[in-house]
Amino acid sequence: MPFLNGGRGPASEEPSDAGPQPSHPTPAAATDLVTARKQLLTRAEGSKRIDAPGLRRVLVDLHDFWLTTKAAEIGIKPGSGFAIVAVGGLGRQELLPHSDLDLILLHDEMDPSLVSEVADQIWYPLWDAHIKLDHSVRTVSQALQVAASDMSAALGLLEARHIAGDEDLSRLLIGGIRQQWRADIRSRFPGLVDQARDRWRRTGSIAHRAEPDLKFGRGGLRDVHMLDALAIAQLTDGMAALRPDSPGGGLRQAYTRLLDVRTELHRITGRPREQLRAQDADEIGAALRIGDRFELARTISDSARTISYAVDVGLRTSSNSLPRKGLSKLRRSPIRRPLDEGVVEHQGEVALARNAFPSKDPGLILRVAAASARTGLPMAASTLARLADFAPELREPWPADALSDLLVLLGSGEHMLGPIEALDRTGLWGRLIPEWGAVRDLPPRDAMHTWTVDRHLVETAANASALTTRVSRPDLLVLGALIHDLGKGRGADHSVVGAELANQVGNRIGLWPEDVATLSMMVRYHLLLPEMATRRDLDDPATVQSVVDTLGGSRVLLELLAALSEADSLATGPGVWGDWKASLIGELVRRCLRLMEGGELSTPDPLTPELIALAEAGGISVDLVNTDNPHTFAVTMIAPEQPGLLSRMAGVLSLRGLRLLSAVVQSHAGSAVNTFLVSPIFGDPGEVGLLRQQLIQAVEGGIDVIARLDAKERDTAPPAPPDGSVSPAVPALFAQAPPRVIWFDGYDDSSVILELRAGDRVGLLARVSAVLENHGAFITWAKVATLGGSVVDSFCIRLPGDGSSVRDQLERAILAVVPPPAPPREHDDKPGKSGVPIG
């Protein structure tokens, strides 16, 4: 350690008149210590073999006994002015078989010659017995000075423990170090974080490394020591609100498991190793009665993820808890900014509103997670703890708003990784998807795979969210990506087992029966296109016919499987997806599409007699009715047709805080008859009379709808990260997939159909319809669908002119008002050199 002298020569300090009377060194005692250590480590297998926790305890007792005996022998006793203090593993009472001894000889300004002779009588027997020793000789003030200037020294001294001698002297050191640490934590916190990040960059994440560094890797033992230091500074409790029944069993259990693995690594290799190598994994797994190397890898991954989550929470909590100085003490408490019903942003975290009652709102779990993914803000640990303790199970099938929130989460790309990991570590993800437990931390059997199975599924969903505009059902694409390998780890063909599980999941989350069938087919045949494209002759008509027959001639399923194949390959490992594979699958899909029959274009359902009567009556009317879902309402707006009417109607709904789920736009007898399915972001939809009054104002030009939508979007933009925050917020106004405008021939020579596939934003329908109307396009009808964070909107329009230039100009204008594509993904966790975490 940096605060240790590290040399073998005598030490010199300031003089003092008191102290023990030295005698000659007795190296034989240290030799006995070495002999006892060897006997402990070479006992036969079976009942006489001490388990890992027991071995650590015996080693601590053995070294404590030797040091106290040696101290008594040379006169280091209470009131002597000398004390022996342990740091490191012995200080924590976690001594491993081949750990160094980290010792401090503490003295009270004693005579330098006496200090030197006393030190020699402790250090020389240990050196001569070839015991690895890190040592120093300090006064209390000297130790405090070293700790004040050296971060590693300070962290080491925070673990100090009195062994022998003057206990008051040790207590003065330990208390002084802790008081100094608490007083200086505001200035030292950034350096502590930087030190941790540098360590993580060097060693990577334990959960995703082939041969992980158990001590220094992200999610390792050193991270827990850092949390303990922050707890001493009274910035965090270090537990991350993890319950004992959470995956990983809580922070202390995860720490103990990694410590046990490290203990056996020392014992089996006979060396002080920190990196677990593949050739040692089976023996360590057997020694700990965990199983083979795959089961050991699963245990290590589970523990490391628990610790990583605790570190994220601990650093964030500590950052928010740093003591204020000067005028900052007078600063008002942070504002709680609303994000969704019962969900607010507070101090850079997603938290529950004061009036939120988790016990009465089962959908709150997904609403919080969706808000976190949408804004890039982490979920507060206290919020997750409340949800874990009080939120009831969602009824089956899920209500539509819960499914919508799940789709928003899955459609957020890499921003879903943090929320899903937090839900999983606190037991909430398994509550939503019980089938997840079989694949959690499951190591792959194929060296081609980079991630554990559960992380692979989330990575695939993140990749799929960037491909949603290629398909007509982006919701089914991200859902299929999330569960396509859910059948692994169950002792049978994972595609067949997974298809049955997909039926369970689809029915539970509230999909329509035909969508459940499509989801199940996606899982059953997610390997079909890669296998047929790379292993069969594409020039053989039987190959293409076989694919078409297997998929039942479904174009929708074919395009879903094509996108899923790419997302799955990208999430498997480097080089799995390339130009060669992409070209083969692309050619197979093109040939299948040519063989399939073209589907009919969809049209709106005919108007009901009641709506026809209202349209023929003329005037402006607004009707709002409940649906089967208590959080969803149908709003029908009727008004005389005029340019810009659809934009104003949709804009009024958005300004009223109503989230647009779908819309059907039609006309009759000179009146527009538009029906919108909406869900209030907060509370209830309000009075229908007020909604009609605002519509009249908008129709008469009294409200600039687009300008107000712009202002509202600025007001609801993600907040800037708080000062000193660890994880800054990320932009929310990005689509994970590049937007697409697709043109189809209409039903007659004067009309065309424009389909928009893009990410959603505040007032998107109002903005797009305003573009259409400003460019002179007359909207005959429209069908609008919001699927999570994506939209698939179809407009049947008559253009003011024909030709590609008119379409190109209109398309550019539409793309200018939809969210731009997100920046390319960057991974913090770099995978190891092998697909199996430890072999």
Short mmCIF file of N, CA, C and O in Angstrom, two decimals, residues 50 56-57 61 86 101 106 149 156 177 279 343 384 425 438 543 559 577 587 590 623 626 635 642 649 725:
data_model
loop_
_atom_site.label_atom_id
_atom_site.label_comp_id
_atom_site.label_asym_id
_atom_site.label_seq_id
_atom_site.Cartn_x
_atom_site.Cartn_y
_atom_site.Cartn_z
N ILE A 50 -11.47 -27.57 5.45
CA ILE A 50 -12.18 -26.38 5.94
C ILE A 50 -12.76 -25.63 4.76
O ILE A 50 -12.08 -25.45 3.73
N ARG A 56 -10.79 -18.62 6.11
CA ARG A 56 -10.44 -17.21 6.36
C ARG A 56 -10.44 -16.90 7.86
O ARG A 56 -9.55 -16.20 8.36
N ARG A 57 -11.44 -17.43 8.57
CA ARG A 57 -11.50 -17.18 10.00
C ARG A 57 -10.30 -17.77 10.74
O ARG A 57 -9.71 -17.14 11.62
N ASP A 61 -7.45 -15.79 12.87
CA ASP A 61 -7.14 -16.13 14.26
C ASP A 61 -5.68 -16.51 14.43
O ASP A 61 -5.03 -16.15 15.44
N ALA A 86 -3.67 -3.63 11.98
CA ALA A 86 -3.77 -4.34 10.70
C ALA A 86 -4.67 -3.59 9.75
O ALA A 86 -5.68 -3.01 10.15
N LEU A 101 0.47 -9.63 4.39
CA LEU A 101 0.17 -9.03 5.70
C LEU A 101 0.40 -7.53 5.59
O LEU A 101 1.49 -7.08 5.24
N LEU A 106 2.35 1.45 15.15
CA LEU A 106 1.96 2.79 15.56
C LEU A 106 2.67 3.13 16.87
O LEU A 106 2.75 2.28 17.78
N SER A 149 -3.20 12.95 1.69
CA SER A 149 -2.65 13.22 0.36
C SER A 149 -2.72 12.02 -0.58
O SER A 149 -2.45 12.17 -1.78
N GLY A 156 -7.25 2.43 2.64
CA GLY A 156 -6.70 1.33 3.42
C GLY A 156 -6.85 1.56 4.91
O GLY A 156 -7.21 0.66 5.67
N ILE A 177 -8.83 9.04 11.35
CA ILE A 177 -8.94 8.77 9.91
C ILE A 177 -10.39 8.93 9.45
O ILE A 177 -10.68 9.54 8.41
N GLN A 279 -8.84 -22.87 -16.63
CA GLN A 279 -8.39 -24.19 -16.18
C GLN A 279 -8.63 -24.43 -14.70
O GLN A 279 -8.55 -25.58 -14.23
N VAL A 343 -45.26 9.64 -11.45
CA VAL A 343 -43.82 9.54 -11.66
C VAL A 343 -43.25 10.95 -11.82
O VAL A 343 -43.78 11.75 -12.59
N LEU A 384 -37.52 1.93 -6.24
CA LEU A 384 -37.53 0.51 -6.56
C LEU A 384 -37.84 -0.33 -5.33
O LEU A 384 -38.53 -1.35 -5.42
N ARG A 425 -32.25 -6.63 -10.77
CA ARG A 425 -31.51 -6.75 -9.51
C ARG A 425 -32.43 -6.62 -8.29
O ARG A 425 -32.09 -7.12 -7.21
N ALA A 438 -34.98 -18.69 -15.62
CA ALA A 438 -34.22 -19.81 -16.19
C ALA A 438 -33.03 -19.35 -17.01
O ALA A 438 -32.07 -20.12 -17.19
N THR A 543 -36.03 -24.39 -51.89
CA THR A 543 -35.56 -23.67 -50.70
C THR A 543 -36.51 -22.52 -50.37
O THR A 543 -36.97 -22.37 -49.23
N GLU A 559 -40.85 -10.33 -42.73
CA GLU A 559 -40.07 -9.13 -42.46
C GLU A 559 -39.64 -9.05 -41.00
O GLU A 559 -38.54 -8.56 -40.68
N TRP A 577 -22.43 -10.98 -37.70
CA TRP A 577 -23.21 -10.34 -38.75
C TRP A 577 -22.26 -9.57 -39.66
O TRP A 577 -21.46 -8.75 -39.20
N GLU A 587 -31.25 -11.73 -49.99
CA GLU A 587 -31.66 -12.37 -51.24
C GLU A 587 -32.76 -13.39 -51.00
O GLU A 587 -33.73 -13.49 -51.77
N ARG A 590 -36.01 -11.50 -50.48
CA ARG A 590 -36.55 -10.97 -51.74
C ARG A 590 -37.22 -12.06 -52.57
O ARG A 590 -38.29 -11.84 -53.16
N ASP A 623 -67.01 14.40 -28.45
CA ASP A 623 -67.57 13.37 -27.58
C ASP A 623 -66.43 12.57 -26.97
O ASP A 623 -65.45 12.27 -27.67
N ASN A 626 -65.56 6.38 -22.19
CA ASN A 626 -64.63 5.42 -21.59
C ASN A 626 -64.51 4.18 -22.48
O ASN A 626 -65.41 3.86 -23.26
N VAL A 635 -62.05 9.71 -28.10
CA VAL A 635 -62.50 11.08 -28.34
C VAL A 635 -62.87 11.21 -29.80
O VAL A 635 -62.05 10.94 -30.69
N GLN A 642 -61.78 21.87 -43.38
CA GLN A 642 -61.02 23.05 -43.78
C GLN A 642 -59.55 22.68 -43.71
O GLN A 642 -59.16 21.75 -43.00
N MET A 649 -56.92 19.53 -34.47
CA MET A 649 -57.56 18.56 -33.58
C MET A 649 -56.52 17.76 -32.78
O MET A 649 -56.60 17.64 -31.56
N SER A 725 -23.28 14.92 -10.56
CA SER A 725 -23.93 13.64 -10.81
C SER A 725 -22.95 12.70 -11.51
O SER A 725 -22.06 13.12 -12.22
#
